[in-house]
Amino acid sequence: MQEPTFSSALVLFAHPDDAEFMCGGTVAKWARDGCEVHYVVCTDGSAGSNEPGTRRELVAPIREREQRAAADVLGVKTVTFLGEIDGLLEVTPATRKKVTREVRRLRPEVLVAPDPGRLWSGEGYINHWDHKQAGLLALTAVMPDSPTRVMFQELESEGIEPYEIPNLWLPSDAPNVYVDITQTIDRKIEALAQHVSEEGEAAAPWVRERARQVGEEAGVEYAEAFKTFRFSDDDE
Ligand SMILES: [Zn+2]
């Protein structure tokens, strides 16, 4: 199994903790190996509590703090919040422009995002609306938004030039690439534990078990799995 390596990565996702669940082991591995990993979080995470008396403005700062702590555990270089309202993420010209700004600014070699086609899995999980929107925003950034000069051309005045994203990775149950995270599964679990308000630590047993199952498919102890796309033709 030949694993591609990258010098820079952008992980685009909906909520604080999504990236850790999706690809925390891969992020930790890439960062350890010298890849500059950036996070862009679409929403404010303000729907993260269901306690009576909860209010969005109380929850959002807690979740931002927890996300920054988790990113630190994994070695993520920057975390940017786009500030959309948790639960109400939409693909609009405004959100597309926000994502395009970050992609063009950071110019990552690989964009990692949720699979927008995932509606559910198994018999006990319906995928969150925002996850699908975040995935669609990523695909829309790949084509046409980020590379097309006249899309959000006003960004030129900020000194931001169009950018062709060379690689897109979507966590997937039908993968073509496995990442061996045997060395970083503990980091992934430690990062999830930073999401105290979401009881991230309680997810550890099933997160580990899932990574073990994927690892079995890959022939390693623990793994994460991706459907990957490569758009540039400059094969070296
Ligand atoms: Zn989420």
PDB file of C-alpha atoms and ligand atoms in Angstrom:
ATOM      1  CA  MET A   1       0.000   0.000   0.000  1.00  0.00           C
ATOM      2  CA  GLN A   2       1.609   3.210  -1.221  1.00  0.00           C
ATOM      3  CA  GLU A   3       0.375   6.210   0.761  1.00  0.00           C
ATOM      4  CA  PRO A   4       0.571   9.594  -0.943  1.00  0.00           C
ATOM      5  CA  THR A   5       2.267  12.348   1.061  1.00  0.00           C
ATOM      6  CA  PHE A   6       1.527  16.066   0.944  1.00  0.00           C
ATOM      7  CA  SER A   7       3.300  19.244   1.985  1.00  0.00           C
ATOM      8  CA  SER A   8       0.067  21.063   2.852  1.00  0.00           C
ATOM      9  CA  ALA A   9      -3.525  20.103   3.586  1.00  0.00           C
ATOM     10  CA  LEU A  10      -6.791  21.864   4.283  1.00  0.00           C
ATOM     11  CA  VAL A  11      -9.503  20.028   6.191  1.00  0.00           C
ATOM     12  CA  LEU A  12     -12.898  21.644   5.616  1.00  0.00           C
ATOM     13  CA  PHE A  13     -15.729  20.513   7.881  1.00  0.00           C
ATOM     14  CA  ALA A  14     -18.979  21.584   9.493  1.00  0.00           C
ATOM     15  CA  HIS A  15     -18.588  21.330  13.261  1.00  0.00           C
ATOM     16  CA  PRO A  16     -15.909  21.272  15.953  1.00  0.00           C
ATOM     17  CA  ASP A  17     -14.984  17.568  16.355  1.00  0.00           C
ATOM     18  CA  ASP A  18     -15.930  16.483  12.792  1.00  0.00           C
ATOM     19  CA  ALA A  19     -12.322  16.515  11.603  1.00  0.00           C
ATOM     20  CA  GLU A  20     -11.141  14.410  14.515  1.00  0.00           C
ATOM     21  CA  PHE A  21     -13.795  11.781  13.791  1.00  0.00           C
ATOM     22  CA  MET A  22     -13.245  11.895  10.010  1.00  0.00           C
ATOM     23  CA  CYS A  23      -9.500  11.888   9.772  1.00  0.00           C
ATOM     24  CA  GLY A  24      -7.793  12.689  13.105  1.00  0.00           C
ATOM     25  CA  GLY A  25      -5.284   9.874  12.734  1.00  0.00           C
ATOM     26  CA  THR A  26      -4.356  10.957   9.224  1.00  0.00           C
ATOM     27  CA  VAL A  27      -4.051  14.603  10.279  1.00  0.00           C
ATOM     28  CA  ALA A  28      -1.744  13.663  13.154  1.00  0.00           C
ATOM     29  CA  LYS A  29       0.372  11.499  10.865  1.00  0.00           C
ATOM     30  CA  TRP A  30       0.655  14.134   8.150  1.00  0.00           C
ATOM     31  CA  ALA A  31       1.510  16.868  10.682  1.00  0.00           C
ATOM     32  CA  ARG A  32       4.109  14.608  12.306  1.00  0.00           C
ATOM     33  CA  ASP A  33       5.687  14.062   8.894  1.00  0.00           C
ATOM     34  CA  GLY A  34       5.991  17.799   8.226  1.00  0.00           C
ATOM     35  CA  CYS A  35       2.776  18.509   6.323  1.00  0.00           C
ATOM     36  CA  GLU A  36       1.239  21.899   7.120  1.00  0.00           C
ATOM     37  CA  VAL A  37      -2.345  21.078   8.069  1.00  0.00           C
ATOM     38  CA  HIS A  38      -4.999  23.792   8.263  1.00  0.00           C
ATOM     39  CA  TYR A  39      -8.550  23.501   9.542  1.00  0.00           C
ATOM     40  CA  VAL A  40     -11.498  25.507   8.261  1.00  0.00           C
ATOM     41  CA  VAL A  41     -14.621  25.011  10.387  1.00  0.00           C
ATOM     42  CA  CYS A  42     -17.801  26.130   8.630  1.00  0.00           C
ATOM     43  CA  THR A  43     -20.142  26.566  11.610  1.00  0.00           C
ATOM     44  CA  ASP A  44     -19.873  27.922  15.130  1.00  0.00           C
ATOM     45  CA  GLY A  45     -20.851  24.625  16.784  1.00  0.00           C
ATOM     46  CA  SER A  46     -23.552  26.492  18.687  1.00  0.00           C
ATOM     47  CA  ALA A  47     -26.063  23.625  18.550  1.00  0.00           C
ATOM     48  CA  GLY A  48     -23.711  21.339  20.443  1.00  0.00           C
ATOM     49  CA  SER A  49     -25.685  21.298  23.675  1.00  0.00           C
ATOM     50  CA  ASN A  50     -29.235  20.058  24.243  1.00  0.00           C
ATOM     51  CA  GLU A  51     -29.388  20.934  27.939  1.00  0.00           C
ATOM     52  CA  PRO A  52     -32.410  22.949  29.110  1.00  0.00           C
ATOM     53  CA  GLY A  53     -31.393  26.598  29.253  1.00  0.00           C
ATOM     54  CA  THR A  54     -28.747  26.218  26.572  1.00  0.00           C
ATOM     55  CA  ARG A  55     -28.139  29.195  24.293  1.00  0.00           C
ATOM     56  CA  ARG A  56     -26.066  29.368  21.139  1.00  0.00           C
ATOM     57  CA  GLU A  57     -23.944  32.263  22.383  1.00  0.00           C
ATOM     58  CA  LEU A  58     -22.921  30.251  25.448  1.00  0.00           C
ATOM     59  CA  VAL A  59     -22.014  27.106  23.540  1.00  0.00           C
ATOM     60  CA  ALA A  60     -20.106  28.534  20.572  1.00  0.00           C
ATOM     61  CA  PRO A  61     -17.060  29.850  22.485  1.00  0.00           C
ATOM     62  CA  ILE A  62     -16.691  26.587  24.405  1.00  0.00           C
ATOM     63  CA  ARG A  63     -16.695  24.588  21.201  1.00  0.00           C
ATOM     64  CA  GLU A  64     -14.208  26.898  19.531  1.00  0.00           C
ATOM     65  CA  ARG A  65     -11.870  26.512  22.489  1.00  0.00           C
ATOM     66  CA  GLU A  66     -12.239  22.723  22.426  1.00  0.00           C
ATOM     67  CA  GLN A  67     -11.590  22.610  18.677  1.00  0.00           C
ATOM     68  CA  ARG A  68      -8.407  24.630  19.048  1.00  0.00           C
ATOM     69  CA  ALA A  69      -7.238  22.294  21.833  1.00  0.00           C
ATOM     70  CA  ALA A  70      -7.946  19.226  19.670  1.00  0.00           C
ATOM     71  CA  ALA A  71      -6.105  20.787  16.742  1.00  0.00           C
ATOM     72  CA  ASP A  72      -3.112  21.420  19.007  1.00  0.00           C
ATOM     73  CA  VAL A  73      -3.021  17.756  20.008  1.00  0.00           C
ATOM     74  CA  LEU A  74      -2.863  16.761  16.333  1.00  0.00           C
ATOM     75  CA  GLY A  75      -0.294  19.380  15.324  1.00  0.00           C
ATOM     76  CA  VAL A  76      -2.654  21.410  13.135  1.00  0.00           C
ATOM     77  CA  LYS A  77      -1.116  24.728  12.180  1.00  0.00           C
ATOM     78  CA  THR A  78      -4.158  27.030  11.926  1.00  0.00           C
ATOM     79  CA  VAL A  79      -7.876  26.819  12.686  1.00  0.00           C
ATOM     80  CA  THR A  80     -10.245  29.240  10.939  1.00  0.00           C
ATOM     81  CA  PHE A  81     -13.930  29.524  11.833  1.00  0.00           C
ATOM     82  CA  LEU A  82     -16.288  30.742   9.113  1.00  0.00           C
ATOM     83  CA  GLY A  83     -18.985  31.437  11.716  1.00  0.00           C
ATOM     84  CA  GLU A  84     -22.043  29.970   9.988  1.00  0.00           C
ATOM     85  CA  ILE A  85     -24.886  28.953  12.308  1.00  0.00           C
ATOM     86  CA  ASP A  86     -24.664  25.319  13.429  1.00  0.00           C
ATOM     87  CA  GLY A  87     -27.535  23.324  11.907  1.00  0.00           C
ATOM     88  CA  LEU A  88     -28.311  25.887   9.220  1.00  0.00           C
ATOM     89  CA  LEU A  89     -25.288  25.575   6.934  1.00  0.00           C
ATOM     90  CA  GLU A  90     -26.199  26.172   3.284  1.00  0.00           C
ATOM     91  CA  VAL A  91     -24.362  26.304  -0.007  1.00  0.00           C
ATOM     92  CA  THR A  92     -24.976  29.916  -1.024  1.00  0.00           C
ATOM     93  CA  PRO A  93     -22.917  32.450  -2.968  1.00  0.00           C
ATOM     94  CA  ALA A  94     -21.885  33.889   0.426  1.00  0.00           C
ATOM     95  CA  THR A  95     -20.642  30.600   1.911  1.00  0.00           C
ATOM     96  CA  ARG A  96     -19.022  29.595  -1.379  1.00  0.00           C
ATOM     97  CA  LYS A  97     -17.114  32.863  -1.355  1.00  0.00           C
ATOM     98  CA  LYS A  98     -15.956  32.340   2.234  1.00  0.00           C
ATOM     99  CA  VAL A  99     -14.642  28.878   1.409  1.00  0.00           C
ATOM    100  CA  THR A 100     -13.047  30.090  -1.816  1.00  0.00           C
ATOM    101  CA  ARG A 101     -11.215  32.819   0.091  1.00  0.00           C
ATOM    102  CA  GLU A 102      -9.690  30.259   2.491  1.00  0.00           C
ATOM    103  CA  VAL A 103      -8.788  27.762  -0.241  1.00  0.00           C
ATOM    104  CA  ARG A 104      -7.138  30.417  -2.388  1.00  0.00           C
ATOM    105  CA  ARG A 105      -5.349  31.891   0.629  1.00  0.00           C
ATOM    106  CA  LEU A 106      -4.022  28.575   1.982  1.00  0.00           C
ATOM    107  CA  ARG A 107      -3.414  26.900  -1.418  1.00  0.00           C
ATOM    108  CA  PRO A 108      -3.358  23.328  -0.051  1.00  0.00           C
ATOM    109  CA  GLU A 109      -2.009  20.386  -1.979  1.00  0.00           C
ATOM    110  CA  VAL A 110      -4.959  18.343  -0.739  1.00  0.00           C
ATOM    111  CA  LEU A 111      -8.448  19.296   0.381  1.00  0.00           C
ATOM    112  CA  VAL A 112     -10.103  16.898   2.842  1.00  0.00           C
ATOM    113  CA  ALA A 113     -13.855  17.176   3.441  1.00  0.00           C
ATOM    114  CA  PRO A 114     -16.924  15.070   4.253  1.00  0.00           C
ATOM    115  CA  ASP A 115     -18.528  13.017   1.483  1.00  0.00           C
ATOM    116  CA  PRO A 116     -21.627  15.063   0.561  1.00  0.00           C
ATOM    117  CA  GLY A 117     -23.305  11.986  -0.872  1.00  0.00           C
ATOM    118  CA  ARG A 118     -23.477  10.256   2.459  1.00  0.00           C
ATOM    119  CA  LEU A 119     -27.119  10.362   3.555  1.00  0.00           C
ATOM    120  CA  TRP A 120     -26.930   7.678   6.248  1.00  0.00           C
ATOM    121  CA  SER A 121     -24.959   4.656   7.333  1.00  0.00           C
ATOM    122  CA  GLY A 122     -26.077   1.333   8.712  1.00  0.00           C
ATOM    123  CA  GLU A 123     -29.429   1.251  10.473  1.00  0.00           C
ATOM    124  CA  GLY A 124     -28.696   3.706  13.240  1.00  0.00           C
ATOM    125  CA  TYR A 125     -27.249   6.878  11.745  1.00  0.00           C
ATOM    126  CA  ILE A 126     -28.650   9.648   9.554  1.00  0.00           C
ATOM    127  CA  ASN A 127     -25.930  12.021   8.423  1.00  0.00           C
ATOM    128  CA  HIS A 128     -26.164  15.599   9.678  1.00  0.00           C
ATOM    129  CA  TRP A 129     -27.378  18.190   7.201  1.00  0.00           C
ATOM    130  CA  ASP A 130     -24.363  20.428   7.783  1.00  0.00           C
ATOM    131  CA  HIS A 131     -21.929  17.621   6.967  1.00  0.00           C
ATOM    132  CA  LYS A 132     -23.457  17.246   3.513  1.00  0.00           C
ATOM    133  CA  GLN A 133     -23.364  20.993   2.937  1.00  0.00           C
ATOM    134  CA  ALA A 134     -19.707  21.168   3.994  1.00  0.00           C
ATOM    135  CA  GLY A 135     -18.936  18.382   1.522  1.00  0.00           C
ATOM    136  CA  LEU A 136     -20.777  20.201  -1.249  1.00  0.00           C
ATOM    137  CA  LEU A 137     -18.911  23.404  -0.425  1.00  0.00           C
ATOM    138  CA  ALA A 138     -15.641  21.506  -0.851  1.00  0.00           C
ATOM    139  CA  LEU A 139     -16.649  20.071  -4.218  1.00  0.00           C
ATOM    140  CA  THR A 140     -17.854  23.469  -5.335  1.00  0.00           C
ATOM    141  CA  ALA A 141     -14.516  24.994  -4.345  1.00  0.00           C
ATOM    142  CA  VAL A 142     -12.678  22.389  -6.439  1.00  0.00           C
ATOM    143  CA  MET A 143     -14.868  23.226  -9.433  1.00  0.00           C
ATOM    144  CA  PRO A 144     -15.724  25.907 -10.359  1.00  0.00           C
ATOM    145  CA  ASP A 145     -15.137  28.365  -7.539  1.00  0.00           C
ATOM    146  CA  SER A 146     -11.456  28.337  -6.575  1.00  0.00           C
ATOM    147  CA  PRO A 147      -9.810  27.981 -10.017  1.00  0.00           C
ATOM    148  CA  THR A 148     -12.129  30.259 -11.964  1.00  0.00           C
ATOM    149  CA  ARG A 149     -10.920  33.855 -12.094  1.00  0.00           C
ATOM    150  CA  VAL A 150     -14.289  35.484 -12.527  1.00  0.00           C
ATOM    151  CA  MET A 151     -15.827  33.588  -9.615  1.00  0.00           C
ATOM    152  CA  PHE A 152     -15.748  36.010  -6.666  1.00  0.00           C
ATOM    153  CA  GLN A 153     -13.349  38.165  -8.631  1.00  0.00           C
ATOM    154  CA  GLU A 154     -13.577  40.814  -5.906  1.00  0.00           C
ATOM    155  CA  LEU A 155     -11.184  38.617  -3.901  1.00  0.00           C
ATOM    156  CA  GLU A 156      -8.451  39.822  -6.247  1.00  0.00           C
ATOM    157  CA  SER A 157      -8.562  43.142  -4.426  1.00  0.00           C
ATOM    158  CA  GLU A 158      -7.459  41.236  -1.277  1.00  0.00           C
ATOM    159  CA  GLY A 159      -4.477  39.960  -3.267  1.00  0.00           C
ATOM    160  CA  ILE A 160      -6.032  36.493  -3.524  1.00  0.00           C
ATOM    161  CA  GLU A 161      -5.469  34.706  -6.824  1.00  0.00           C
ATOM    162  CA  PRO A 162      -7.369  31.729  -8.277  1.00  0.00           C
ATOM    163  CA  TYR A 163      -6.089  28.297  -7.275  1.00  0.00           C
ATOM    164  CA  GLU A 164      -6.532  24.806  -8.719  1.00  0.00           C
ATOM    165  CA  ILE A 165      -6.824  22.251  -5.936  1.00  0.00           C
ATOM    166  CA  PRO A 166      -4.725  19.245  -7.029  1.00  0.00           C
ATOM    167  CA  ASN A 167      -6.209  16.598  -4.718  1.00  0.00           C
ATOM    168  CA  LEU A 168      -9.522  15.976  -2.962  1.00  0.00           C
ATOM    169  CA  TRP A 169      -9.934  13.346  -0.261  1.00  0.00           C
ATOM    170  CA  LEU A 170     -13.303  12.257   1.139  1.00  0.00           C
ATOM    171  CA  PRO A 171     -13.536   9.816   4.053  1.00  0.00           C
ATOM    172  CA  SER A 172     -15.351   6.840   2.578  1.00  0.00           C
ATOM    173  CA  ASP A 173     -16.733   3.353   3.130  1.00  0.00           C
ATOM    174  CA  ALA A 174     -15.789   2.578  -0.484  1.00  0.00           C
ATOM    175  CA  PRO A 175     -12.177   3.747  -0.399  1.00  0.00           C
ATOM    176  CA  ASN A 176      -9.344   3.590  -2.870  1.00  0.00           C
ATOM    177  CA  VAL A 177      -6.750   4.771  -0.325  1.00  0.00           C
ATOM    178  CA  TYR A 178      -6.089   3.628   3.229  1.00  0.00           C
ATOM    179  CA  VAL A 179      -3.910   5.560   5.662  1.00  0.00           C
ATOM    180  CA  ASP A 180      -2.163   3.466   8.282  1.00  0.00           C
ATOM    181  CA  ILE A 181      -2.829   5.325  11.552  1.00  0.00           C
ATOM    182  CA  THR A 182      -1.393   2.704  13.877  1.00  0.00           C
ATOM    183  CA  GLN A 183       1.179   5.235  15.120  1.00  0.00           C
ATOM    184  CA  THR A 184      -1.383   8.027  15.610  1.00  0.00           C
ATOM    185  CA  ILE A 185      -4.640   6.361  16.743  1.00  0.00           C
ATOM    186  CA  ASP A 186      -3.847   7.425  20.310  1.00  0.00           C
ATOM    187  CA  ARG A 187      -3.464  11.056  19.164  1.00  0.00           C
ATOM    188  CA  LYS A 188      -6.839  10.861  17.424  1.00  0.00           C
ATOM    189  CA  ILE A 189      -8.465   9.634  20.622  1.00  0.00           C
ATOM    190  CA  GLU A 190      -6.656  12.223  22.727  1.00  0.00           C
ATOM    191  CA  ALA A 191      -7.853  14.942  20.329  1.00  0.00           C
ATOM    192  CA  LEU A 192     -11.444  13.712  20.528  1.00  0.00           C
ATOM    193  CA  ALA A 193     -11.209  13.854  24.312  1.00  0.00           C
ATOM    194  CA  GLN A 194     -10.599  17.631  24.062  1.00  0.00           C
ATOM    195  CA  HIS A 195     -14.238  17.979  22.992  1.00  0.00           C
ATOM    196  CA  VAL A 196     -15.357  17.734  26.609  1.00  0.00           C
ATOM    197  CA  SER A 197     -18.759  19.371  26.030  1.00  0.00           C
ATOM    198  CA  GLU A 198     -19.541  16.702  23.428  1.00  0.00           C
ATOM    199  CA  GLU A 199     -18.253  13.885  25.644  1.00  0.00           C
ATOM    200  CA  GLY A 200     -15.619  13.121  23.031  1.00  0.00           C
ATOM    201  CA  GLU A 201     -13.831  10.788  25.380  1.00  0.00           C
ATOM    202  CA  ALA A 202     -16.848   8.458  25.459  1.00  0.00           C
ATOM    203  CA  ALA A 203     -16.427   7.838  21.718  1.00  0.00           C
ATOM    204  CA  ALA A 204     -13.002   6.265  22.231  1.00  0.00           C
ATOM    205  CA  PRO A 205     -14.080   2.582  22.270  1.00  0.00           C
ATOM    206  CA  TRP A 206     -16.078   2.657  19.047  1.00  0.00           C
ATOM    207  CA  VAL A 207     -13.647   5.004  17.295  1.00  0.00           C
ATOM    208  CA  ARG A 208     -10.849   2.573  18.073  1.00  0.00           C
ATOM    209  CA  GLU A 209     -12.963  -0.400  17.000  1.00  0.00           C
ATOM    210  CA  ARG A 210     -13.915   1.284  13.726  1.00  0.00           C
ATOM    211  CA  ALA A 211     -10.262   2.114  12.983  1.00  0.00           C
ATOM    212  CA  ARG A 212      -9.383  -1.494  13.756  1.00  0.00           C
ATOM    213  CA  GLN A 213     -12.018  -2.788  11.302  1.00  0.00           C
ATOM    214  CA  VAL A 214     -10.749  -0.443   8.584  1.00  0.00           C
ATOM    215  CA  GLY A 215      -7.227  -1.496   9.459  1.00  0.00           C
ATOM    216  CA  GLU A 216      -8.204  -5.101   8.892  1.00  0.00           C
ATOM    217  CA  GLU A 217      -9.323  -4.224   5.341  1.00  0.00           C
ATOM    218  CA  ALA A 218      -6.001  -2.440   4.813  1.00  0.00           C
ATOM    219  CA  GLY A 219      -3.825  -5.137   6.372  1.00  0.00           C
ATOM    220  CA  VAL A 220      -2.589  -2.913   9.214  1.00  0.00           C
ATOM    221  CA  GLU A 221      -3.566  -2.514  12.857  1.00  0.00           C
ATOM    222  CA  TYR A 222      -5.507   0.779  12.558  1.00  0.00           C
ATOM    223  CA  ALA A 223      -6.474   2.765   9.464  1.00  0.00           C
ATOM    224  CA  GLU A 224      -8.635   5.541   8.026  1.00  0.00           C
ATOM    225  CA  ALA A 225     -10.126   5.178   4.546  1.00  0.00           C
ATOM    226  CA  PHE A 226     -10.646   7.700   1.753  1.00  0.00           C
ATOM    227  CA  LYS A 227     -12.060   8.094  -1.707  1.00  0.00           C
ATOM    228  CA  THR A 228      -9.458  10.251  -3.409  1.00  0.00           C
ATOM    229  CA  PHE A 229      -9.371  12.374  -6.536  1.00  0.00           C
ATOM    230  CA  ARG A 230      -6.314  13.718  -8.336  1.00  0.00           C
ATOM    231  CA  PHE A 231      -6.928  16.581 -10.750  1.00  0.00           C
ATOM    232  CA  SER A 232      -3.492  17.699 -11.891  1.00  0.00           C
ATOM    233  CA  ASP A 233      -1.722  15.823 -14.677  1.00  0.00           C
ATOM    234  CA  ASP A 234       1.817  16.783 -13.683  1.00  0.00           C
ATOM    235  CA  ASP A 235       2.774  13.215 -12.721  1.00  0.00           C
ATOM    236  CA  GLU A 236       6.316  13.398 -11.479  1.00  0.00           C
TER     237      GLU A 236
HETATM  238 ZN    ZN B   1     -20.699  17.281  12.922  1.00  0.00          ZN
END
